[in-house]
PDB file of C-alpha atoms in Angstrom:
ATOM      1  CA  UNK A  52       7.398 -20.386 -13.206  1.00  0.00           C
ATOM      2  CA  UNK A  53       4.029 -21.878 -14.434  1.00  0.00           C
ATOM      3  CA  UNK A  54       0.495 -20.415 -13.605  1.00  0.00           C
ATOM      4  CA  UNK A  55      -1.954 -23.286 -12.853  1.00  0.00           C
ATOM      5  CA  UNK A  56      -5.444 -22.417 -12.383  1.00  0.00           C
ATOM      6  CA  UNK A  57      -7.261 -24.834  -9.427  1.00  0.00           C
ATOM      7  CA  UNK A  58     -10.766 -25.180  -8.026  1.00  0.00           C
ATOM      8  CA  UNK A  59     -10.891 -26.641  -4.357  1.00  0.00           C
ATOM      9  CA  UNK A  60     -13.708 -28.007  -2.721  1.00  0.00           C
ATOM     10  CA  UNK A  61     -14.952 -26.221   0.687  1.00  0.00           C
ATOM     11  CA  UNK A  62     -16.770 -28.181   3.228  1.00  0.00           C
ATOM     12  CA  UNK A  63     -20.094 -27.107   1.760  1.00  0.00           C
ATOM     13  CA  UNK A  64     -19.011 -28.189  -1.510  1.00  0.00           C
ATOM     14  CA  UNK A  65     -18.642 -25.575  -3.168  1.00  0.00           C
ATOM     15  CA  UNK A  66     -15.821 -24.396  -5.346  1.00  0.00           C
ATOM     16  CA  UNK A  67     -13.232 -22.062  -4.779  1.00  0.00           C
ATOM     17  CA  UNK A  68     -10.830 -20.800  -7.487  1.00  0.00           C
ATOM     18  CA  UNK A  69      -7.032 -19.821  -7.736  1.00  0.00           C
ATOM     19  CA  UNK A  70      -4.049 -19.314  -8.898  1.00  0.00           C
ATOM     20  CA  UNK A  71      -0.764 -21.102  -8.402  1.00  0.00           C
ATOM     21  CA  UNK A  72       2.146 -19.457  -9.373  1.00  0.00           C
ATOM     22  CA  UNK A  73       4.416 -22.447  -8.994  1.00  0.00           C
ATOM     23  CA  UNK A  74       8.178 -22.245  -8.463  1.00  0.00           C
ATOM     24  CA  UNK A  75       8.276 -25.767  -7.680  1.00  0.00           C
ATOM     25  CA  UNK A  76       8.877 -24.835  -3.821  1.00  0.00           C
ATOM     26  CA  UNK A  77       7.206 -27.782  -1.712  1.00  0.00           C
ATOM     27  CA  UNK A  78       7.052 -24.493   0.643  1.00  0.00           C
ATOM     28  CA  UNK A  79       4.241 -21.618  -0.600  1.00  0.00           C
ATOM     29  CA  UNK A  80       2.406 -18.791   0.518  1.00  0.00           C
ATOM     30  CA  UNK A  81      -1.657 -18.658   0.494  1.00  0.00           C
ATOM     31  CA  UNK A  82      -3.097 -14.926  -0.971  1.00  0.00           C
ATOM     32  CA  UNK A  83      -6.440 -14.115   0.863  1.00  0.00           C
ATOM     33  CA  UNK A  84      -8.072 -10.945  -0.755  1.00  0.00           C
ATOM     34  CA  UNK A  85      -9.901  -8.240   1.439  1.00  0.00           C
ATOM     35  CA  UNK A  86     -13.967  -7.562   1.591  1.00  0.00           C
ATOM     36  CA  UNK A  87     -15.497  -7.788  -1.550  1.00  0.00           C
ATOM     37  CA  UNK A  88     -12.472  -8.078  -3.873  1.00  0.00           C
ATOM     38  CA  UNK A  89     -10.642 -10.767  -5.513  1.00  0.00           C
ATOM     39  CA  UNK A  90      -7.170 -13.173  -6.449  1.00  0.00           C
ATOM     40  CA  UNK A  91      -7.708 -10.819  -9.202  1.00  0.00           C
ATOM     41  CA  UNK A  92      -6.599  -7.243  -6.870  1.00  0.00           C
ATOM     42  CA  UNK A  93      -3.545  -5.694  -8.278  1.00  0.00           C
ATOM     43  CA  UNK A  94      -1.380  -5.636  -5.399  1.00  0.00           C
ATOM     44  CA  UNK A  95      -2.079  -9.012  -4.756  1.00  0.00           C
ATOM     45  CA  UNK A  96      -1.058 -10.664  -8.073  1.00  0.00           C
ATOM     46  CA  UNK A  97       2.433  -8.330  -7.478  1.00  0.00           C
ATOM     47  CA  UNK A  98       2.635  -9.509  -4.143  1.00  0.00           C
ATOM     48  CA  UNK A  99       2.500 -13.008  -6.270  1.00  0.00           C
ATOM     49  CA  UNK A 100       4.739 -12.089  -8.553  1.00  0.00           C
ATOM     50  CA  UNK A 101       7.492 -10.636  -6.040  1.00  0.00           C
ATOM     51  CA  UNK A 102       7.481 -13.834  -4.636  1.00  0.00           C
ATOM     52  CA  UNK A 103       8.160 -15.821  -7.206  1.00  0.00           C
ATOM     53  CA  UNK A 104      10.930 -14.006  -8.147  1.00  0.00           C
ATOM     54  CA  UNK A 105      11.978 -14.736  -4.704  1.00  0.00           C
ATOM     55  CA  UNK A 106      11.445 -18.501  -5.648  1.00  0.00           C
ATOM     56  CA  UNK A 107       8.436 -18.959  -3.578  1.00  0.00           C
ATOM     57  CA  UNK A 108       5.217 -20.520  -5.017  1.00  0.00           C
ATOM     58  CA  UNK A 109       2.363 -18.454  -3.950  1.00  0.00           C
ATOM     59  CA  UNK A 110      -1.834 -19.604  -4.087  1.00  0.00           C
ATOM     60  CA  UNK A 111      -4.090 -17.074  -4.192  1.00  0.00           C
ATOM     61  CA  UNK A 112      -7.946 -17.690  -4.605  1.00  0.00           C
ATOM     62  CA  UNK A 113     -11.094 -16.291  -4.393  1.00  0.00           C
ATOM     63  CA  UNK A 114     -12.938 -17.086  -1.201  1.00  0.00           C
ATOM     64  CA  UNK A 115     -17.292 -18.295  -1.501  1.00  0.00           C
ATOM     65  CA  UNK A 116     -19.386 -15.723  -2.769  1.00  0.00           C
ATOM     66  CA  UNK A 117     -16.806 -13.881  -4.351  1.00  0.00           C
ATOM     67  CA  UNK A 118     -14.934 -13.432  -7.527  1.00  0.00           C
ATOM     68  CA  UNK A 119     -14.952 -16.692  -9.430  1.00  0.00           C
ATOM     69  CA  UNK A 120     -15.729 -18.813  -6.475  1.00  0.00           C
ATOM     70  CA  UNK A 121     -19.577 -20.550  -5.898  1.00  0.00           C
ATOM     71  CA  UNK A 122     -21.435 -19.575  -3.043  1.00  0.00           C
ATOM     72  CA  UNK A 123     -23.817 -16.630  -1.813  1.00  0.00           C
ATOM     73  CA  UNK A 124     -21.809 -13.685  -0.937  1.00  0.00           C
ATOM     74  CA  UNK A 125     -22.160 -12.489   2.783  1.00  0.00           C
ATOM     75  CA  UNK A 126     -21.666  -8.882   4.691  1.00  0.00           C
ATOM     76  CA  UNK A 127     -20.317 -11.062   7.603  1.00  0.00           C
ATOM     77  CA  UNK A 128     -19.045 -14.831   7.072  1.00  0.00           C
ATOM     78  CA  UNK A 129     -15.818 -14.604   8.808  1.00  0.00           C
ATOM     79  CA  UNK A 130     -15.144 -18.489   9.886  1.00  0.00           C
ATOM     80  CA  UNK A 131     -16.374 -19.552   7.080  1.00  0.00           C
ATOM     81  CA  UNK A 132     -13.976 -17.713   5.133  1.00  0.00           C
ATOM     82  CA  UNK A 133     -11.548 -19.379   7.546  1.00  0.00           C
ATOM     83  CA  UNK A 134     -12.776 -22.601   6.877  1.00  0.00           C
ATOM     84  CA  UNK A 135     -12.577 -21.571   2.727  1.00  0.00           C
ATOM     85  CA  UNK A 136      -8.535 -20.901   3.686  1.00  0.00           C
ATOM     86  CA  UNK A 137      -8.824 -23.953   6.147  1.00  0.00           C
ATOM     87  CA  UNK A 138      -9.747 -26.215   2.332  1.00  0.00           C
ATOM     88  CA  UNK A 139      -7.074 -24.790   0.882  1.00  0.00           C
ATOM     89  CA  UNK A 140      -4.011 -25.188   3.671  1.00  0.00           C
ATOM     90  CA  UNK A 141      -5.744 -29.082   3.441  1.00  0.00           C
ATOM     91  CA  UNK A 142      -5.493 -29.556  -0.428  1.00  0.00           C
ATOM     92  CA  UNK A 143      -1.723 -28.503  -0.692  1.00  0.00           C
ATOM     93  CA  UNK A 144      -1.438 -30.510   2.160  1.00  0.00           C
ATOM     94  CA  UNK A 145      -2.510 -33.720   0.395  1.00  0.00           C
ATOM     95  CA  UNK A 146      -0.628 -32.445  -2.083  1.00  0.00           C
ATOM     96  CA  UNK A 147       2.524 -32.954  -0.239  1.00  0.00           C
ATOM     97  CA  UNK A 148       3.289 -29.251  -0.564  1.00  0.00           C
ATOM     98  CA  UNK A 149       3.338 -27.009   3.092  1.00  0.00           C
ATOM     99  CA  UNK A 150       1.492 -23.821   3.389  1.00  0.00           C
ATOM    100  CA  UNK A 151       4.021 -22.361   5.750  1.00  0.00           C
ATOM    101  CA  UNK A 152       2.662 -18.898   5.643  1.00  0.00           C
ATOM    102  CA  UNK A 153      -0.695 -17.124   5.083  1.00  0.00           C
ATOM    103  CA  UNK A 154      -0.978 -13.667   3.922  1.00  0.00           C
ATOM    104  CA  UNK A 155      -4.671 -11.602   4.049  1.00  0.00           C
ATOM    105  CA  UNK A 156      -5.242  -7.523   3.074  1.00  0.00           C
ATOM    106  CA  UNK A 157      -7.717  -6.155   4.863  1.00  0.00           C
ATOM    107  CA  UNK A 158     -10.737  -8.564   5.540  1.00  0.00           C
ATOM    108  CA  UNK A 159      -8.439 -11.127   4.522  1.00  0.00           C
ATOM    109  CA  UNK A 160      -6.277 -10.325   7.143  1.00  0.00           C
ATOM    110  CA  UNK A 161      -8.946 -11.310   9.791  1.00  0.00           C
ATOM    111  CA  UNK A 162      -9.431 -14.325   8.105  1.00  0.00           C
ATOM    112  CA  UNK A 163      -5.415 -15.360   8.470  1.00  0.00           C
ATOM    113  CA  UNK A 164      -5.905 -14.439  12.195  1.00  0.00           C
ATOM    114  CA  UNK A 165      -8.607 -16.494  12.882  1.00  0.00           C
ATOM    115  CA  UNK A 166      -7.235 -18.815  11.072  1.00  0.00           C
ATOM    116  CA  UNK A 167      -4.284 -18.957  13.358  1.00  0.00           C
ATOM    117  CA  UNK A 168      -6.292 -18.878  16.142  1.00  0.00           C
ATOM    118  CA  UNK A 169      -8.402 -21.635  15.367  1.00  0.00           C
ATOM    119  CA  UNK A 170      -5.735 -24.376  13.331  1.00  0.00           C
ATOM    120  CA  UNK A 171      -2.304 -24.931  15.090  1.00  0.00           C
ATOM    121  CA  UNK A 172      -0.718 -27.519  13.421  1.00  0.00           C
ATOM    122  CA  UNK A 173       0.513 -26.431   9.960  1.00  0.00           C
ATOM    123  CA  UNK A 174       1.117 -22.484   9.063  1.00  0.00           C
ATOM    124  CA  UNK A 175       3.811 -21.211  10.713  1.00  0.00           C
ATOM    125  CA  UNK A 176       3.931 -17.825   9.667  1.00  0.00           C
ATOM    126  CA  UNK A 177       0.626 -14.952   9.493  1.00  0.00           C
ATOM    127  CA  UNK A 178       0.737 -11.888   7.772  1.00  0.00           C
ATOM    128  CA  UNK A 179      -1.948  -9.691   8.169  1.00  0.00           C
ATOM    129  CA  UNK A 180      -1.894  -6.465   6.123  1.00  0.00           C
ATOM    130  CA  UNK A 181      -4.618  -3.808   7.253  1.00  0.00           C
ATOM    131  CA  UNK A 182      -6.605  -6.119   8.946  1.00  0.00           C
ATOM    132  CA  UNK A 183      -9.601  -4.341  11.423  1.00  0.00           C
ATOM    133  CA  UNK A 184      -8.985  -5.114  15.309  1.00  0.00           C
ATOM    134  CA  UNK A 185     -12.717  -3.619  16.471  1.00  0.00           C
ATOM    135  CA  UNK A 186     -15.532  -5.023  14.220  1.00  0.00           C
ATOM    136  CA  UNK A 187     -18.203  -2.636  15.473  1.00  0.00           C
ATOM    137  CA  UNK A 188     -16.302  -0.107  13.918  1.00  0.00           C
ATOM    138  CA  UNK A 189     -16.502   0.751  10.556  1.00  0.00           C
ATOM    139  CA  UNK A 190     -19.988  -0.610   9.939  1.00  0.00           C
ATOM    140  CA  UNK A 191     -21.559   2.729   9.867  1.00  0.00           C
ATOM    141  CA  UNK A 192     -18.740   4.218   6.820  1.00  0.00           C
ATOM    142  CA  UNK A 193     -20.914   1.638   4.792  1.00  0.00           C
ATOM    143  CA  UNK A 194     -23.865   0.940   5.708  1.00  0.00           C
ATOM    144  CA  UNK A 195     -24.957   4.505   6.615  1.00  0.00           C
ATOM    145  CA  UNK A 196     -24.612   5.386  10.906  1.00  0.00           C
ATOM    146  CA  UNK A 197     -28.442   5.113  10.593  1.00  0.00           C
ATOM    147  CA  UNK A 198     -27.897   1.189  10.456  1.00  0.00           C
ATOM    148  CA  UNK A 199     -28.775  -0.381  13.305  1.00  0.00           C
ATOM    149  CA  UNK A 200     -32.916   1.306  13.165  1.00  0.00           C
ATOM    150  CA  UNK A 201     -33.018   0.081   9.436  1.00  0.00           C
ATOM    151  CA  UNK A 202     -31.603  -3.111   9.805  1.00  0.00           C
ATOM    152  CA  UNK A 203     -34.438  -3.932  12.779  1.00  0.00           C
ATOM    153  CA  UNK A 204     -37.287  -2.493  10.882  1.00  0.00           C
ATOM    154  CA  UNK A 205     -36.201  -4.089   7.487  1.00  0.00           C
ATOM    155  CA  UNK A 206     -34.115  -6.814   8.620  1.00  0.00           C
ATOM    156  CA  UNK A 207     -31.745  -5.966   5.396  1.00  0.00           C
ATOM    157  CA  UNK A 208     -29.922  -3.184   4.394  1.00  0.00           C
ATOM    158  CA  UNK A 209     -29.406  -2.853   0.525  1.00  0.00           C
ATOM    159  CA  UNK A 210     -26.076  -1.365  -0.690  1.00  0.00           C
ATOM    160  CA  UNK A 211     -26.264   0.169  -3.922  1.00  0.00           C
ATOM    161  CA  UNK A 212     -23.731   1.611  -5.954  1.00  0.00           C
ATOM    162  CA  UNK A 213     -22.659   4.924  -7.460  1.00  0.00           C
ATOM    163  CA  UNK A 214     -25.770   4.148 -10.171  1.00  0.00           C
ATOM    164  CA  UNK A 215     -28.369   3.589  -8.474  1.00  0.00           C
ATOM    165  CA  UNK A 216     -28.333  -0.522  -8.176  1.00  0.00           C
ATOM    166  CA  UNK A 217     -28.192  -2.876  -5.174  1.00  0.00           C
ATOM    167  CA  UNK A 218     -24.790  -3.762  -5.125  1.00  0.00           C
ATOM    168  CA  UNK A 219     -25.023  -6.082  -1.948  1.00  0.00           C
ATOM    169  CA  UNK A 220     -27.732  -7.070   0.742  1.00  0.00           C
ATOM    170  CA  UNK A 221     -26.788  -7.096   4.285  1.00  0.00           C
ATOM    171  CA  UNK A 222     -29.206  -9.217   6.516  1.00  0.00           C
ATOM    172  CA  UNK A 223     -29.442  -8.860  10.205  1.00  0.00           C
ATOM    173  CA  UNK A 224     -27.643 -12.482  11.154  1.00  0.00           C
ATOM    174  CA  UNK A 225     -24.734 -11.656   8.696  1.00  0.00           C
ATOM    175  CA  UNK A 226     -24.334  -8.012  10.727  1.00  0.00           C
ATOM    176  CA  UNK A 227     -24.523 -10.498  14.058  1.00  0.00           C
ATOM    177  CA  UNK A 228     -21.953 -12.296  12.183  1.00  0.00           C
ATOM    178  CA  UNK A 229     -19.831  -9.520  12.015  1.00  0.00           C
ATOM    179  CA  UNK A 230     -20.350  -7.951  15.453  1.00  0.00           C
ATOM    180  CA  UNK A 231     -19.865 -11.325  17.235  1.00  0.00           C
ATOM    181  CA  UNK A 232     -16.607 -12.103  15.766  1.00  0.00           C
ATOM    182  CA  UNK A 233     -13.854 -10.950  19.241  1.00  0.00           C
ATOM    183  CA  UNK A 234     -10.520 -10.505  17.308  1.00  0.00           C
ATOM    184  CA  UNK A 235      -9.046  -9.530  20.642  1.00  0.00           C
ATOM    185  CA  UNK A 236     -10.029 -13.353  22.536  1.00  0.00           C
ATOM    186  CA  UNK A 237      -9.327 -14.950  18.974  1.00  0.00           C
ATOM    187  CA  UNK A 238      -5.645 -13.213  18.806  1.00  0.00           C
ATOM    188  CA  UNK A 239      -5.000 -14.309  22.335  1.00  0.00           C
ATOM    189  CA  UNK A 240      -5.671 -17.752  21.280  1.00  0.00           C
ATOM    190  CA  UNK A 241      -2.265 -17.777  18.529  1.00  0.00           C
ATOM    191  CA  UNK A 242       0.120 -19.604  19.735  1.00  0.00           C
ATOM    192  CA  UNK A 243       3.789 -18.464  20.657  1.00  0.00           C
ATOM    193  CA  UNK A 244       5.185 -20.701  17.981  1.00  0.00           C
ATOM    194  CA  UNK A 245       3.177 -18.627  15.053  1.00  0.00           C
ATOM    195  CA  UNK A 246       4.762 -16.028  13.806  1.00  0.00           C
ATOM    196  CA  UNK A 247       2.610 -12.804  12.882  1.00  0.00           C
ATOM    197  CA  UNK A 248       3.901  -9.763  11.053  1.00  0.00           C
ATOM    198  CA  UNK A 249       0.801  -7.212  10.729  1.00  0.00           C
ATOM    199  CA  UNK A 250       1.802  -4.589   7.695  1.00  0.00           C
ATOM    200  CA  UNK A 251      -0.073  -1.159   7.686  1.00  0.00           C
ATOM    201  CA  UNK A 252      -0.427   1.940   6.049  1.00  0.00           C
ATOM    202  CA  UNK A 253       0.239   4.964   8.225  1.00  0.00           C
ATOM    203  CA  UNK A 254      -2.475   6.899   6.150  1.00  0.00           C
ATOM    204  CA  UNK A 255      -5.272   4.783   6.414  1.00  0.00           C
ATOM    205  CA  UNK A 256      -8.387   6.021   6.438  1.00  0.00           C
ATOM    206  CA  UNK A 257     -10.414   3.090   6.520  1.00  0.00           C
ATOM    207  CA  UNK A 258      -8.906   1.124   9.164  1.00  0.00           C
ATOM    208  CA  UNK A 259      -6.503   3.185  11.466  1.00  0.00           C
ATOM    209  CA  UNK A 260      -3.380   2.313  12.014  1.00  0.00           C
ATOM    210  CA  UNK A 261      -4.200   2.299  15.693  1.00  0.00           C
ATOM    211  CA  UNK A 262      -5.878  -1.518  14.853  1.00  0.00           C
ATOM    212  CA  UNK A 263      -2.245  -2.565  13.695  1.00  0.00           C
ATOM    213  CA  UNK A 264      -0.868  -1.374  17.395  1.00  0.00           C
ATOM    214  CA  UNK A 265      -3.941  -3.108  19.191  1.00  0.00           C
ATOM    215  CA  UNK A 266      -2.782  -6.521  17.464  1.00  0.00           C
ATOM    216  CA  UNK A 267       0.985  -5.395  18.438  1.00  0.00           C
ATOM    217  CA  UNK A 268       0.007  -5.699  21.880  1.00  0.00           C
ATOM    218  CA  UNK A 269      -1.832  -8.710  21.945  1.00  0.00           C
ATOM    219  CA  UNK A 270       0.016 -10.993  19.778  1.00  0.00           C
ATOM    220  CA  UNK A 271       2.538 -13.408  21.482  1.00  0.00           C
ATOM    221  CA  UNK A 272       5.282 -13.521  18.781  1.00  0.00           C
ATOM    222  CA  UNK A 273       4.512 -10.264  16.719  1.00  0.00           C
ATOM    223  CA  UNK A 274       5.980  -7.734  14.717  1.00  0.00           C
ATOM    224  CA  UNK A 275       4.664  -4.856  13.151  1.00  0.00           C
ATOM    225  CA  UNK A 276       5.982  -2.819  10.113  1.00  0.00           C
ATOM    226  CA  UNK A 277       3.692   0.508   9.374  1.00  0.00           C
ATOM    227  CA  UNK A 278       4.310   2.422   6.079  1.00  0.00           C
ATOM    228  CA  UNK A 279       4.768   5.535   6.095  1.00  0.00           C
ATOM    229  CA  UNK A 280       1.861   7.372   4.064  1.00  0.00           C
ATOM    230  CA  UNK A 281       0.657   4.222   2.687  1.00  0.00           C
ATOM    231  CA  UNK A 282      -3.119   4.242   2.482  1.00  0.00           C
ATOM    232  CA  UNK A 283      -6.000   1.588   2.867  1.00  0.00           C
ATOM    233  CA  UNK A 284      -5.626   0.195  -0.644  1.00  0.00           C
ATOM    234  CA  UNK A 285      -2.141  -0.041  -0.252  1.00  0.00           C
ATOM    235  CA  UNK A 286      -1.564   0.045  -4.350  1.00  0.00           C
ATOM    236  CA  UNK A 287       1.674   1.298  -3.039  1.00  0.00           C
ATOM    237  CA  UNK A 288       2.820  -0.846  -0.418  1.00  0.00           C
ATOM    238  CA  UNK A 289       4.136  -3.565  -2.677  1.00  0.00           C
ATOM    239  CA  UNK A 290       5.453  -1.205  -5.333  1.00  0.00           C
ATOM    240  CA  UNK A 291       7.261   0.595  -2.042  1.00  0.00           C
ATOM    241  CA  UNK A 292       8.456  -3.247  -1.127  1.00  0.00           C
ATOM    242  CA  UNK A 293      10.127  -3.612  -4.758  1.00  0.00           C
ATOM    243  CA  UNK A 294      11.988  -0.461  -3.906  1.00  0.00           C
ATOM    244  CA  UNK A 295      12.243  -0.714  -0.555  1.00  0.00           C
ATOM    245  CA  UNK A 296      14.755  -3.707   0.889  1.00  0.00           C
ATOM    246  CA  UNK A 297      13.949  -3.347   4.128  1.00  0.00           C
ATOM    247  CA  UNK A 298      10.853  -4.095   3.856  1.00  0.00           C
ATOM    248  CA  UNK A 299      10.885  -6.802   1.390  1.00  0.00           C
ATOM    249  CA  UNK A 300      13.529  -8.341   3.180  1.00  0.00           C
ATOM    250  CA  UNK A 301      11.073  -8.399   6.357  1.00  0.00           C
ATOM    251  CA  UNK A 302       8.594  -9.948   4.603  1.00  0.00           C
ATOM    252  CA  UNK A 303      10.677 -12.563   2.956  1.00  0.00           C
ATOM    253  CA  UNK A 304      12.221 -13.432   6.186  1.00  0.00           C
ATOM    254  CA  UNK A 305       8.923 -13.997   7.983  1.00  0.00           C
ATOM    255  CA  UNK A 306       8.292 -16.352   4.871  1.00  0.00           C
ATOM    256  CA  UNK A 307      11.197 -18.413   5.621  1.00  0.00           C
ATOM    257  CA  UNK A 308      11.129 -20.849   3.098  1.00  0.00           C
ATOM    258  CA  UNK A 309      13.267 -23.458   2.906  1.00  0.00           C
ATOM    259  CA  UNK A 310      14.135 -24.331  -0.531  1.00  0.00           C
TER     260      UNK A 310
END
C-alpha cells in the first residue's frame, strides 16, 4: 500500500488536497469529510485504512475552504462541494481508475447525495453516513435560535469559539444557500441503478436518526444500517465495523469492487 499525496484542480481553479491510499485497485472509494472538518478526521483515515486492508484504494481530500484545500470557506456551499467531489470522480477518471463508490459523514454525506442526484454516469455505489435530510433544521444548535433577526439586521452572523474569537462568518446568501438546498426533490432524482446505503448512529444528537429513515423512504435502491448507541461523531462506528462483521461485511459489499 503506498500513500500518495494529490492536489486536483476544481472548476474555479482552485486546489483541493488528498490522500490516496493506493492498493493498486483500478476500482476506489472517494472520502468526503463532514462540516468544517477534514481528510485529516480520525474515523475517516480508519475508514481508509479498513479498506485497504480490504484491498480497496480509497481518496480522501479536503473539499475548498477547508483543511488544506484553497478557497474561502462557506456556512452553505453545498453544490459546490459537489462539484469539488464532481473534480475528483473526473481526475481518477482520466486517470483510468473508476470511482465506483462515494462515501460522505455528515455534511459530506449531503454532498455524495447530491452528487448522485446530479451525475449519473460513473459512481455506482453512495454511502451516506449521518447525513441531515431537513436543512432548516439544525441551524439554530449553531448559530443561536435568535438567527434569522441577526442575520437581517447584520447580514452576518460571527461564530466564535470557546475563547472568545470568530471562528467562522455566516453571511445571509450562504444561509440561503443552505435553506434552498431540497434533499427530499434531489434524493428523488437518484437513479434506481445507484446504490445508497445511509449508516447512522442510533444516539445522535445532532442529526436524528429519524433523517436516516426519511432517506429510507425516499431512496429507490436503499438500505439503511443504524448503530446501535453510536453517536454523531461516530469515533465508534468504524472501530464497531472492525469488530463487527456484519457490518463491515455490508459495507464492503455495497463497495463491490472488482479486483
Amino acid at each position: 500500500i503506498v500513500q500518495e499525496r494529490i492536489t486536483i484542480l476544481n472548476k474555479h481553479g482552485e486546489k483541493l488536497v488528498g490522500l490516496l491510499d493506493d492498493t493498486r485497485s483500478r476500482e476506489l472509494v472517494v472520502i468526503c469529510h463532514g462540516f468544517r472538518s477534514s481528510k485529516e478526521y480520525s474515523t475517516l483515515a480508519n475508514l481508509a485504512t479498513a479498506l485497504t486492508g480490504e484491498g480497496i484504494s480509497a481518496f480522501r481530500f479536503d473539499f475548498s475552504g477547508n483543511g488544506e484545500s484553497e478557497g474561502e470557506f462557506l456556512y452553505g456551499n453545498y453544490w459546490k462541494e459537489v462539484e469539488d467531489l464532481r473534480a475528483v470522480v473526473l481526475y481518477f477518471s482520466g486517470k483510468e481508475r473508476k470511482v465506483n463508490t462515494i462515501f460522505g459523514h455528515s455534511k459530506g454525506g449531503n454532498a455524495v447525495l447530491l452528487y448522485a442526484s446530479k451525475y449519473h454516469d460513473i459512481v455506482g455505489t453512495v454511502i451516506n453516513s449521518s447525513g441531515r435530510y431537513d436543512l432548516e433544521k439544525g441551524i439554530g444548535d449553531r448559530l443561536g435560535n435568535d438567527f434569522e433577526c441577526r442575520i437581517n439586521e447584520d447580514g452576518f452572523i460571527d461564530v466564535m469559539d470557546e475563547h472568545g474569537n470568530v471562528e467562522y462568518r455566516v453571511t445571509k446568501e450562504s444561509l440561503m444557500d443552505r435553506r434552498q438546498t431540497n434533499m427530499k426533490s434531489a434524493v428523488l432524482s437518484i437513479p434506481k441503478s445507484c446504490r445508497v446505503l445511509t449508516i447512522h448512529g442510533s444516539k445522535d444528537e445532532t442529526i436524528p436518526v429519524t433523517d436516516a429513515f426519511e432517506f429510507d423512504k425516499l431512496i429507490p435502491n436503499h438500505s439503511l444500517h443504524v448503530i446501535d448507541e453510536a453517536n454523531h461523531l461516530i469515533f465508534d462506528i468504524f472501530d464497531v465495523w472492525c469488530q463487527r462483521d456484519a457490518t463491515k461485511a455490508q459495507i464492503v459489499r455495497n463497495v463491490d469492487v472488482k479486483q
